[in-house]
XYZ file of C-alpha atoms in Angstrom:
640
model
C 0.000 0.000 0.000
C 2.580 2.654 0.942
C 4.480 1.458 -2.834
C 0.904 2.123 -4.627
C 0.610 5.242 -2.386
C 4.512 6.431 -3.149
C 3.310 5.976 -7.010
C 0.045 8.120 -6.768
C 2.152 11.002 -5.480
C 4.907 10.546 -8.149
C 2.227 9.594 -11.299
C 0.328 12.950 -10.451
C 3.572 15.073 -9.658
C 4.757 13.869 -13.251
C 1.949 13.672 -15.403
C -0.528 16.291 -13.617
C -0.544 18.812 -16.480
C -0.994 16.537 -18.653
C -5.259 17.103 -17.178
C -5.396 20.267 -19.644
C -5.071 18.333 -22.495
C -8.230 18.448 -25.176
C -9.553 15.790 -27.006
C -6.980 14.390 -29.858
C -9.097 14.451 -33.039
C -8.815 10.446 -33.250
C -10.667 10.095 -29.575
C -13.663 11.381 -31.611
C -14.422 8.479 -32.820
C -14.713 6.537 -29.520
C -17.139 9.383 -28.589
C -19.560 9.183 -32.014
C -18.951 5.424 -31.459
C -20.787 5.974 -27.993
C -23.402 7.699 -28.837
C -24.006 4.300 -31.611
C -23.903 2.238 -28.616
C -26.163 4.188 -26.912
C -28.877 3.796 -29.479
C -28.157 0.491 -29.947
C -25.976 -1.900 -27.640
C -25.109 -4.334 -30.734
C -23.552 -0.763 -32.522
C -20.399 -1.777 -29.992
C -19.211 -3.937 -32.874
C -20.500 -2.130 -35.753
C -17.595 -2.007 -38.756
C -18.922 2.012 -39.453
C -16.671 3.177 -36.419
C -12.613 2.481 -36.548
C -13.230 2.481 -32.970
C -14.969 -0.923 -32.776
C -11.883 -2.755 -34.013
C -10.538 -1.991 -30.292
C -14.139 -2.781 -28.187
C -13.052 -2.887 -25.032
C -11.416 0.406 -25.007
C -14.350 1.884 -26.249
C -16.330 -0.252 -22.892
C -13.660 2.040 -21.185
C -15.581 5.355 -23.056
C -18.363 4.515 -22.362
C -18.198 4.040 -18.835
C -16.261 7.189 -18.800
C -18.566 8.978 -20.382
C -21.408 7.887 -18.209
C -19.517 8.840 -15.360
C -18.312 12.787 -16.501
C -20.248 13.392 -19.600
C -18.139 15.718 -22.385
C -15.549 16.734 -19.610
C -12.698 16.380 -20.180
C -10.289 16.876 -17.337
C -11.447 14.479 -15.187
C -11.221 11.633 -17.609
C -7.632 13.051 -17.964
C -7.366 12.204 -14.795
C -8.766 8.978 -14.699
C -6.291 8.200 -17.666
C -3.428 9.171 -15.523
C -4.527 7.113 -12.257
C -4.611 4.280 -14.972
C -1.080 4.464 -15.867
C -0.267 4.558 -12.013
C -2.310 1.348 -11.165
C -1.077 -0.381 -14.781
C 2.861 0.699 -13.461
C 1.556 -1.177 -10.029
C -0.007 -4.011 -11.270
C 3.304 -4.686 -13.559
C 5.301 -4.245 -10.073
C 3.589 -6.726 -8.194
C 3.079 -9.410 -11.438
C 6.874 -9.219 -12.006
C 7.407 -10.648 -8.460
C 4.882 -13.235 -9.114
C 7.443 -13.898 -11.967
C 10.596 -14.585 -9.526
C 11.846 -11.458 -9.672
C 13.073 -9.733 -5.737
C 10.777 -7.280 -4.334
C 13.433 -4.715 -4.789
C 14.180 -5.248 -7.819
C 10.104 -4.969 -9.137
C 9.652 -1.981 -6.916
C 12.381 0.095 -8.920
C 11.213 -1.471 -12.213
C 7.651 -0.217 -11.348
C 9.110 3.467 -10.426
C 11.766 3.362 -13.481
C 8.527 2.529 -15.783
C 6.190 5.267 -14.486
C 9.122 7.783 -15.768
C 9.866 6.354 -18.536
C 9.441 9.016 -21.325
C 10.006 7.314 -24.301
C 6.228 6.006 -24.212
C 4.748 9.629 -22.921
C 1.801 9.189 -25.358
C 0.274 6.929 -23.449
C -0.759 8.715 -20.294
C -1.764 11.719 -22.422
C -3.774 10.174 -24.811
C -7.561 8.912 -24.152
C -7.302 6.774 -27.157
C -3.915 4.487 -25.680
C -5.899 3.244 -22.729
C -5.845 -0.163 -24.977
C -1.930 -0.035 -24.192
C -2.320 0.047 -20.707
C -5.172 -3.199 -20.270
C -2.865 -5.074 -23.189
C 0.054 -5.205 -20.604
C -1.639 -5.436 -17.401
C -3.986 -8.042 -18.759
C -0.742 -9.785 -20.907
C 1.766 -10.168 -18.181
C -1.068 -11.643 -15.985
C -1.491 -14.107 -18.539
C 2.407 -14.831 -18.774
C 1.762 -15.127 -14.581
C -0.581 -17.721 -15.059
C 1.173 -19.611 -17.567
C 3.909 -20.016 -15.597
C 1.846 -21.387 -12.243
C 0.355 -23.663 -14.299
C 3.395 -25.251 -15.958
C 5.260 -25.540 -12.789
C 2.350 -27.837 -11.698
C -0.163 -25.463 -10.887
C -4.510 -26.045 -11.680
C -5.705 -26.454 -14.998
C -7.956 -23.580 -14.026
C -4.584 -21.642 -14.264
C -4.289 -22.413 -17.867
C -7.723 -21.608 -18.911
C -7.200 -18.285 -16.973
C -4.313 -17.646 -18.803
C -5.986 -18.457 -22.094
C -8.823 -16.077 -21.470
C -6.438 -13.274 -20.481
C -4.446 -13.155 -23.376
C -7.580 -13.142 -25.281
C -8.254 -10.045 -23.336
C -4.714 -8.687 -23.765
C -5.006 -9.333 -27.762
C -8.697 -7.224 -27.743
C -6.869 -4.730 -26.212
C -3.959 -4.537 -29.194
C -2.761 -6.777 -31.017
C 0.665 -6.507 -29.643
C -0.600 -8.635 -27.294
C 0.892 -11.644 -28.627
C 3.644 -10.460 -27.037
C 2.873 -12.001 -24.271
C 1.635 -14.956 -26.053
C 5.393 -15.778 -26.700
C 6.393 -14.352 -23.123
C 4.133 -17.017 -21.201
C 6.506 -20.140 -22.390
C 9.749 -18.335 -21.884
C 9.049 -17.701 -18.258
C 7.559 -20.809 -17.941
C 10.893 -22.133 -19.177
C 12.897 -19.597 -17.171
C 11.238 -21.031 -14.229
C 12.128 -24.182 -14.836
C 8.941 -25.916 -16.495
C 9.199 -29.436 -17.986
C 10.176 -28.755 -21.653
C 6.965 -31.387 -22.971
C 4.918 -29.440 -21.087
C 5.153 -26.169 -22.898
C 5.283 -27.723 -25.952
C 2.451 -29.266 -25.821
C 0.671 -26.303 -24.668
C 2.578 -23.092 -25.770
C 0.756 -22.975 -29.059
C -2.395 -21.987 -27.777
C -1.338 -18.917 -27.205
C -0.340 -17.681 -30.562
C -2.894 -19.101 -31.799
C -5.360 -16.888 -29.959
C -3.568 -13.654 -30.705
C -2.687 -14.296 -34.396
C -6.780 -15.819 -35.206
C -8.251 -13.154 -32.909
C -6.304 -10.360 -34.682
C -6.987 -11.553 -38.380
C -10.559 -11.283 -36.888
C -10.496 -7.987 -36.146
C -8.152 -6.866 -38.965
C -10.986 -8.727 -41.470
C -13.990 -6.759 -39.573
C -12.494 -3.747 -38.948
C -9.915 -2.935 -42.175
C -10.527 0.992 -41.386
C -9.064 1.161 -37.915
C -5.909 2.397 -38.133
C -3.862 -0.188 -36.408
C -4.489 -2.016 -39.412
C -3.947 0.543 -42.299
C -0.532 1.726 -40.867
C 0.935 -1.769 -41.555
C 1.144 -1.475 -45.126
C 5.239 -2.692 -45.284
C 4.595 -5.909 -43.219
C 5.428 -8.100 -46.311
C 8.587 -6.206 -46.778
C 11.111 -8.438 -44.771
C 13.887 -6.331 -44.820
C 12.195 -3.413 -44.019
C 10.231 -5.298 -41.063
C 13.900 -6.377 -39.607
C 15.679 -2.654 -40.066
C 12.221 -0.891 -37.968
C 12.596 -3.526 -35.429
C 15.830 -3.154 -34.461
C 15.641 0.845 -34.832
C 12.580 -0.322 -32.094
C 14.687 -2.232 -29.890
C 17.686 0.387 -30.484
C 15.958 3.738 -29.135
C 14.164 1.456 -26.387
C 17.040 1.173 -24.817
C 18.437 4.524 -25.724
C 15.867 6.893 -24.811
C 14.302 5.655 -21.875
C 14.481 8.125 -19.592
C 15.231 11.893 -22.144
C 12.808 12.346 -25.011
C 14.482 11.969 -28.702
C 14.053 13.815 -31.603
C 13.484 10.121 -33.369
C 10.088 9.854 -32.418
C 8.662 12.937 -34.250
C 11.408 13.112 -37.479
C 11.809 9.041 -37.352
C 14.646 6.247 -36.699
C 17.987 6.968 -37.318
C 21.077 4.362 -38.287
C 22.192 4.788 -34.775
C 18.886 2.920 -33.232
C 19.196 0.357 -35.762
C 22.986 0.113 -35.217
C 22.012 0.196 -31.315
C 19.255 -2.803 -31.785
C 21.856 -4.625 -33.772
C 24.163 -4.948 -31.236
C 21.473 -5.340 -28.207
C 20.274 -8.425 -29.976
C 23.525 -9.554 -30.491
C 24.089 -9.580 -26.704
C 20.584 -11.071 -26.333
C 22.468 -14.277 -28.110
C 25.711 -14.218 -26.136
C 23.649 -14.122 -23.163
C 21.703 -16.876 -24.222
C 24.369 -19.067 -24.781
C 26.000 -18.145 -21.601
C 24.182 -17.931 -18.967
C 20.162 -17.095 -18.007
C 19.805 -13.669 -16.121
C 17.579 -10.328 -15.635
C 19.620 -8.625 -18.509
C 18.424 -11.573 -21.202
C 15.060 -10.987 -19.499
C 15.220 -7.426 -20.228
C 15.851 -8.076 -23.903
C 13.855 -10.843 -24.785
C 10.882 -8.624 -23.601
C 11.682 -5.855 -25.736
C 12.490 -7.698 -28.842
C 9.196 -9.446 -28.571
C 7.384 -6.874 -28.201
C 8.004 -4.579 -31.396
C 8.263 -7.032 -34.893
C 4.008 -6.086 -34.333
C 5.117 -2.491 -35.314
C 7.709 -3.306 -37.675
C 5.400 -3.513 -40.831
C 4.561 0.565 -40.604
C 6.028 2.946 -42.216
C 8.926 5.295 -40.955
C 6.660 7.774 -40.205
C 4.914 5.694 -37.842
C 7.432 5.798 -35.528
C 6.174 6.818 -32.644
C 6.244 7.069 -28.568
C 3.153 5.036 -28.069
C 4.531 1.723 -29.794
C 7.080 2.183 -26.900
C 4.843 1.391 -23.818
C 4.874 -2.880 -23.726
C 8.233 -2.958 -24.622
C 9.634 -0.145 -22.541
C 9.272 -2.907 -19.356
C 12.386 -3.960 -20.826
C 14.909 -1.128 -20.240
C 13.264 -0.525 -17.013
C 14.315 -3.786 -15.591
C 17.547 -3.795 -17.099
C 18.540 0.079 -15.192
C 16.492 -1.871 -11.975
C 19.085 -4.176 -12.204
C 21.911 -2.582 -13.402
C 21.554 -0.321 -10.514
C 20.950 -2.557 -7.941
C 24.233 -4.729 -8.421
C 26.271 -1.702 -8.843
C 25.169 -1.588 -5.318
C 26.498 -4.862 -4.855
C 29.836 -3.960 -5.801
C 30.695 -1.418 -3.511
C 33.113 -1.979 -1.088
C 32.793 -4.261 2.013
C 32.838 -1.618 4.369
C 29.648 0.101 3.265
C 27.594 -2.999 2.159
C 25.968 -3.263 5.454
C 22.689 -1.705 6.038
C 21.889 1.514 4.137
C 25.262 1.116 2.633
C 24.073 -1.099 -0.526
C 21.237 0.672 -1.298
C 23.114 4.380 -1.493
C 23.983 3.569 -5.672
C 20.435 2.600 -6.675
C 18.433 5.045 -4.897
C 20.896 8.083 -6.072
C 21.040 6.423 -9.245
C 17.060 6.269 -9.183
C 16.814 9.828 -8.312
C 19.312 11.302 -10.529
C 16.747 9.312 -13.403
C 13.474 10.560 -11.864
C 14.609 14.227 -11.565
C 16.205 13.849 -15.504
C 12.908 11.924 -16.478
C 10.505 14.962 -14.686
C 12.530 17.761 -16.938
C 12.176 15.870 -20.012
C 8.539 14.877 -19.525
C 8.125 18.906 -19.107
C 9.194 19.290 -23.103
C 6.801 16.117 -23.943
C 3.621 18.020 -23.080
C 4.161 20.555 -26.137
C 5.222 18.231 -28.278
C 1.850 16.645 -27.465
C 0.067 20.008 -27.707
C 1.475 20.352 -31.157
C 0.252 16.645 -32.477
C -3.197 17.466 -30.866
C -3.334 21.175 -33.054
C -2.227 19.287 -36.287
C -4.684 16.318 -35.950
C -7.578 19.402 -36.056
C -5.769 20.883 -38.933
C -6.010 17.275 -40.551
C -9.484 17.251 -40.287
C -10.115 21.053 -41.571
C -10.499 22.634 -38.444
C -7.825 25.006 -38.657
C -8.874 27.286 -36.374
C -8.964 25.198 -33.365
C -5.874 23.041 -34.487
C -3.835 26.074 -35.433
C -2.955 27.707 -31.742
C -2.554 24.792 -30.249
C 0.326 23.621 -33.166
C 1.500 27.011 -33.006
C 1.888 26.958 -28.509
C 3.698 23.245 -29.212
C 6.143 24.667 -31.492
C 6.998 27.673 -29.081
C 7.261 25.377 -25.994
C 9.112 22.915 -27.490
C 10.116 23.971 -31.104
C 13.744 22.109 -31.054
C 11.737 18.273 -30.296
C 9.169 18.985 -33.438
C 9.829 17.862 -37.116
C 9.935 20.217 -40.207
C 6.729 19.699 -41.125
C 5.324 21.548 -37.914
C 7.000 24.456 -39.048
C 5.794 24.109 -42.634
C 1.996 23.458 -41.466
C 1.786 26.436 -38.916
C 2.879 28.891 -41.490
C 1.020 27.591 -44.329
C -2.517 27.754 -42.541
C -1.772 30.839 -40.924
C -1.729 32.480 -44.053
C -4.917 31.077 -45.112
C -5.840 32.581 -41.735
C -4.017 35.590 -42.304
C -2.564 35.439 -38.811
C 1.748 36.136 -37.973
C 3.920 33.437 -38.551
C 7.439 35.319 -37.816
C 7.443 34.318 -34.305
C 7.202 30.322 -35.452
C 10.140 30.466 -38.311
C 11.918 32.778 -36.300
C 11.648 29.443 -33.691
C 12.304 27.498 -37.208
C 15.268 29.139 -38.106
C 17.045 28.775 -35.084
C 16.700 24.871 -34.768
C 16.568 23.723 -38.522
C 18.685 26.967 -39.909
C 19.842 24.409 -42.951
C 16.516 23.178 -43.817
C 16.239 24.995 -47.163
C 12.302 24.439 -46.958
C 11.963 27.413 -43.743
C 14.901 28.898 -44.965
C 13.110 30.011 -48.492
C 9.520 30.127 -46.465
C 11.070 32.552 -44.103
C 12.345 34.323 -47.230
C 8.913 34.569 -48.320
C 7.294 35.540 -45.315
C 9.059 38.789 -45.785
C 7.205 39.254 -49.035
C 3.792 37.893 -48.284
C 4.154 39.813 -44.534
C 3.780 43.180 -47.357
C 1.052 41.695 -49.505
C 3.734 41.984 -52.215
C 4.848 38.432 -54.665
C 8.318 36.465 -54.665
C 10.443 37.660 -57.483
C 12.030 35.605 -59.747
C 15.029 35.136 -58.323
C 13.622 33.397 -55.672
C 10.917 31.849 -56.993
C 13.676 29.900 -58.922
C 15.872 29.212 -56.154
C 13.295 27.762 -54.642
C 12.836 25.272 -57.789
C 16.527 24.925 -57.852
C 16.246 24.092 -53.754
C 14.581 20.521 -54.768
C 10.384 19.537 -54.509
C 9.568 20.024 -50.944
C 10.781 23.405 -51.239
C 8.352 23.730 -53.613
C 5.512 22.206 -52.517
C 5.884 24.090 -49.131
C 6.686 27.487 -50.916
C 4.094 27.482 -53.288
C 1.150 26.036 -50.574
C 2.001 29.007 -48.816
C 1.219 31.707 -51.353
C -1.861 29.299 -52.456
C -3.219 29.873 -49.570
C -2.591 33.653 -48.835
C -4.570 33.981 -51.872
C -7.315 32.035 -50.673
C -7.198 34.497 -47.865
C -7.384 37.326 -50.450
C -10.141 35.315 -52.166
C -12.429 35.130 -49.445
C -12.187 38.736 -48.167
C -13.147 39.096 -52.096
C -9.924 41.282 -52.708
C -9.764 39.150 -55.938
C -6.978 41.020 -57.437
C -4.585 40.031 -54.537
C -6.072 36.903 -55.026
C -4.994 36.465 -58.485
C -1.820 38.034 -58.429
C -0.948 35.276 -55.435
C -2.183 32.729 -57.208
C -0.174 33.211 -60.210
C 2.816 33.321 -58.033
C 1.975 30.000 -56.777
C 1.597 28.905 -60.254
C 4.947 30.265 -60.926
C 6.744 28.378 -57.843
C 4.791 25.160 -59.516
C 3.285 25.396 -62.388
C 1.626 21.792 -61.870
C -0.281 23.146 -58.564
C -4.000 21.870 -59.350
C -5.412 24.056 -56.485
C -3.979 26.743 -57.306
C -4.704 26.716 -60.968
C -8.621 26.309 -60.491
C -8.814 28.905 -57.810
C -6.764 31.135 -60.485
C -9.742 30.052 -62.886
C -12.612 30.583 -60.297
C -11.140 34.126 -59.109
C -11.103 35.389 -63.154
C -14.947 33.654 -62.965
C -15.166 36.698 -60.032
C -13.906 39.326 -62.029
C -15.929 38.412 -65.006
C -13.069 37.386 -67.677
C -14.709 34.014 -68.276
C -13.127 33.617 -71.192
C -9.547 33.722 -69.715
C -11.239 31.330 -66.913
C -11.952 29.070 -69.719
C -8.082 28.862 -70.870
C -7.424 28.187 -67.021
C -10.076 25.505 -66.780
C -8.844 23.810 -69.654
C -5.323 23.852 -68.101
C -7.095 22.455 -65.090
C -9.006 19.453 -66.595
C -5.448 18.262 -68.060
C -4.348 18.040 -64.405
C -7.703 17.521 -62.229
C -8.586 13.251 -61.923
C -11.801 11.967 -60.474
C -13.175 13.747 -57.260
C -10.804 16.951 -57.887
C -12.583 17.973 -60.410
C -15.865 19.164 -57.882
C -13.332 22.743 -57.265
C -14.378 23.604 -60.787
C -17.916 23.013 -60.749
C -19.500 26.526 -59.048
C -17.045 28.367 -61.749
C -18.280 26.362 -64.885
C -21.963 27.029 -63.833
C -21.125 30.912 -63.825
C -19.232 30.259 -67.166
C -22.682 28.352 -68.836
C -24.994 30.743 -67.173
C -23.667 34.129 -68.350
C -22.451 32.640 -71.633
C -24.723 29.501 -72.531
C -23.087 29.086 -75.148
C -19.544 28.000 -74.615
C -19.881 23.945 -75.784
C -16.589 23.931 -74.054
C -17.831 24.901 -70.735
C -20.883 22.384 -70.711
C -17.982 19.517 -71.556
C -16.172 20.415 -68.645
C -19.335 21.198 -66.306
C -20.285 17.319 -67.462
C -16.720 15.928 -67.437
C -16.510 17.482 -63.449
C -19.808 15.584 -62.546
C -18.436 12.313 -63.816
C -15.119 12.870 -62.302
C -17.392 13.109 -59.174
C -19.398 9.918 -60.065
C -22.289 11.562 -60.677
C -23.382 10.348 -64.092
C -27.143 11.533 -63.521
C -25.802 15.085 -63.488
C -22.955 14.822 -65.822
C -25.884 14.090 -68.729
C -28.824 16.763 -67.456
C -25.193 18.921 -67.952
C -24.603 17.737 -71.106
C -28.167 17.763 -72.441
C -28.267 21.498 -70.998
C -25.725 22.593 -73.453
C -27.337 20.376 -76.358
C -30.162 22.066 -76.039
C -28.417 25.643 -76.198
C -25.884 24.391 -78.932
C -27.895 21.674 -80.958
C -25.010 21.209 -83.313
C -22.226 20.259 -81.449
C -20.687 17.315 -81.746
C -18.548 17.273 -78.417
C -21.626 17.606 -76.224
C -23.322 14.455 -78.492
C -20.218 12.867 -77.925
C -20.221 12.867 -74.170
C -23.729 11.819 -73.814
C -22.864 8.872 -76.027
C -20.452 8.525 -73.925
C -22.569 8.844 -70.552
C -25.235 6.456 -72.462
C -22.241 3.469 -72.312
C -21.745 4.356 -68.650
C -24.994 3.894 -67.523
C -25.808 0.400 -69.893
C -22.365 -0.631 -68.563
C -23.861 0.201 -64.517
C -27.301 -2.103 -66.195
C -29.120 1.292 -65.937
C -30.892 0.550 -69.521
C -33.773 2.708 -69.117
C -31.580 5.833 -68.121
C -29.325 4.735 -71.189
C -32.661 4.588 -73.387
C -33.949 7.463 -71.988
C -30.466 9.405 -73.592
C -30.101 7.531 -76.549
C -33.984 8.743 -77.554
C -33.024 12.163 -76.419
C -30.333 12.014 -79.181
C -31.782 10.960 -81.502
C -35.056 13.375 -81.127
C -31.711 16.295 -81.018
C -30.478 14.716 -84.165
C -33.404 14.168 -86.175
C -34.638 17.859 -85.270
C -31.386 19.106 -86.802
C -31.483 16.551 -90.149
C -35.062 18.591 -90.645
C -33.722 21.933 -89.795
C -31.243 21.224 -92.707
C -31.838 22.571 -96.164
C -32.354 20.104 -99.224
C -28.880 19.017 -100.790
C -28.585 20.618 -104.223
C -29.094 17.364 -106.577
């Protein structure tokens, strides 16, 4: 009790801040999810939510939410007492393992401040991470009793909780290979586990195709799209197991801008001491490393951009154990004299504190690194304005632990918003001063900053500077001209939207927008030259930006054949064949000679027999040939 009690204090002294934090766009859909369930109980595994591929974390909502409503801080809270109790429960289950009291008790401490996993307790959504290990390393608990002789009650127990651990997350198999290499540790008869090891992979690998087959939205399942990729699998693994061991206790730059050779270099050589340990002898150190390299091949079929701080949270019982026990035998080896009493225990707990106080400054630049992924999952979703001060108070609290891209996102929406970015590339400039991307934005902040264009000169250094430059460069003065556009100054518009065009001449966006804002200043035919630039870029959906333009085009000037093509052309880009031939038919009837416009309801005919509409495709094909047959009769006799 006082060891749960000494963890309550320490949890909430760490993490305590951490009660301000506002929804992350992605818990949103554990909230609509609840109000499904709500309405109806069997909408708990309905496929329409990404949430349902995790159910029992959204059982975890929904209590939640019964409890507090929409508040938020005290389910913060609750989140954070979680982590305490899960960092408890791991304490205690580790000595059910064989592992000394002491040694459990600093693991359990060494865990709760381990940053490399700071997601977790911040995040409603990671909950799952927290009953996967809790729930998995009971199971491994169980396993063992039971080989070493213990109730087949024991087994079924353990059966059913790694069932639990795997509905959860799937990196609960972890633990699935974890339960027969304690057992084994613990010296279990070999037949034994072989005869009865399987069963747990099998749950955990047929439980998550389950899911994965139900639920191929969630994104636990879309991220792995490399997992066929062996190489790539084996180099993410041991960049895993690397910074695991690297970055326990002082956050790293890796897990917003990705792995570097040095964590795969670092994983490398870990595993290789994993095998001369092996070989050698059994001990806490091969313990430490088998439970880390276990726990991460799950994660190794994302991409590099998935590398992230959450992943982190099963495995990072690995490093803890190994600093437990590094520290406590470098108490061992102090000399004679001082052994006695208090003497022993002088290295680990000034060891321990020197990590806590290290681990408390660290977790201080976490939170607006966390602030900033909150602000950019609203800017994700469109909602700039609520995602944009939040990105833009990460950056400033932390701005040397945030990627590029932070940077280039702030000052890209803030122009759309027409708010000041020179405080964030200022912050830019001083931590990424080679990153020709803020370099050149920074460049052109000075221009945009007084509503005048980039030159030349730099417009081509920025081509010169390679295509991210460009992208980010040209997005920029896109979308100060959208700001331009919709205070209807539509000659700033224009003149910032052939700049963009100028930066990158293939910009789709910014070459419809070009063609709209000429729409606004009535030069429709000039729009039309842009539109026709923009259909030779524009694919499927895209092609919806040019719709309200091309119905001020055919309205004003009915009859431009060219703008009823496109006007139909955008509708089928959109799927909307119904529309794309009342378009087409529209400008028939205002240009009864034209063969384009016959063309593309031939066309839209074939579409709709192909789709086994017939009667919509009869309904056309005697529409053309009334069109037709009124023209033949129009026609003056051929001189014989």
């Amino acid at each position: 009790m006082v060891y749960l009690i000494a963890l309550m204090f320490l949890g909430l002294f760490q993490l305590w801040d951490a009660r301000l934090f506002v929804w992350y766009t992605d818990d949103f859909d554990y909230l609509d999810h609840i109000e499904q369930v709500k309405a109806d109980p069997w909408g708990l595994l309905s496929p329409d939510y990404a949430a349902s591929g995790r159910p029992l974390a959204s059982i975890f909502f929904i209590l939640l939410n019964a409890l507090f409503g929409d508040a938020q801080v005290p389910q913060h809270v609750v989140l954070i007492l979680i982590h305490v109790l899960s960092t408890w429960s791991l304490a205690r289950l580790l000595t059910k393992l064989g592992y000394p009291l002491e040694l459990t008790t600093l693991t359990g401490l060494l865990f709760l401040f381990n940053v490399s996993h700071y997601e977790v307790p911040y995040w409603m959504s990671c909950v799952s991470y927290m009953g996967c290990l809790v729930s998995g390393v009971w199971a491994v608990v169980a396993y063992k009793a039971w080989a070493l002789g213990g109730s087949d009650l024991r087994l079924g127990g353990a059966c059913f909780l790694i069932l639990i651990s795997t509905l959860f997350h799937a990196v609960g198999i972890t633990f699935a290979l974890l339960a027969p290499y304690y057992a084994l540790r613990g010296g279990a008869r070999v037949p034994a586990i072989v005869k009865s090891a399987w069963v747990f992979p099998l749950i955990s690998v047929v439980l998550s195709i389950l899911i994965m087959s139900a639920y191929p939205e969630h994104a636990q399942h879309k991220n792995v799209t490399q997992v066929d990729q062996i190489l790539h699998v084996g180099e993410l693994t041991l960049a895993y197991i690397g910074r695991a061991f690297l970055s326990p206790h002082w956050l790293s730059k890796a897990f917003v801008v990705g792995p570097t050779n040095i964590d795969v270099i670092a994983g490398f050589l870990i595993l290789c001491m994993g095998c001369y340990l092996a070989y050698r002898y059994r001990s806490t150190p091969l313990d430490a490393i088998v439970w880390t390299t276990l726990a991460f091949p799950i994660f190794g079929g994302s991409t590099l951009e998935e590398f992230r701080s959450r992943y982190f949270y099963v495995a990072n019982v690995g490093p803890s154990l190994l600093i437990a026990w590094v520290l406590i035998e470098a108490g061992t080896r102090i000399p004679k004299g001082y052994r006695d009493g208090w003497g022993r225990w002088l290295v680990p707990a000034t060891g321990t504190v020197c990590l806590l106080w290290v681990s408390h400054g660290e977790v201080d630049k976490t939170k607006p690194v966390f602030w900033a992924g909150i602000g950019r999952s609203y800017m994700a979703t469109g909602a700039a304005k609520t995602g944009l001060p939040l990105l833009g108070k990460g950056i400033l609290g932390s701005p040397e632990n945030l990627a590029p891209i932070y940077y280039y996102r702030y000052a890209s929406n803030a122009y759309f918003l027409g708010l000041d970015t020179r405080q964030v590339l200022e912050a830019g400039l001083n931590v990424y001063p080679n990153d020709a991307s803020i370099v050149l934005l920074a460049e052109t902040d000075q221009y945009i900053s007084n509503h005048r264009i980039v030159p030349l000169d730099l417009v081509e250094r920025v081509q010169d500077a390679g295509r991210i430059p460009v992208r980010v460069v040209s997005q920029a003065l896109h979308n100060v001209a959208s700001y331009f556009y919709n205070k209807e100054d539509y000659a700033a518009a224009l003149r910032f939207y052939a700049n963009a065009l100028q930066v990158d001449p293939m910009k789709k966006d910014s070459t419809v927008f070009f063609a709209n804002t000429l729409n606004r200043q009535n030069r429709h035919a000039d729009a039309m030259t842009a539109y026709e630039r923009y259909f030779e870029l524009a694919q499927g959906a895209e092609m919806q930006d040019a719709i309200p333009g091309l119905l001020t085009i055919v309205n004003t000037t009915p009859k431009s054949s060219e703008a009823w093509a496109y006007l139909s052309s955008a509708y089928l880009g959109l799927g909307n064949i119904a529309e794309a031939g009342r378009a087409a038919a529209a400008g028939l009837d205002q240009i009864p000679s034209d063969p384009l416009l016959i063309q593309m309801l031939q066309e839209i005919s074939l579409l709709h027999r192909d789709r086994g509409k017939t009667k919509e495709a009869n309904r056309i094909a005697e529409y053309l040939n009334k069109a037709t047959s009124s023209l033949n009769s129009s026609l003056p006799d051929e001189p014989e």
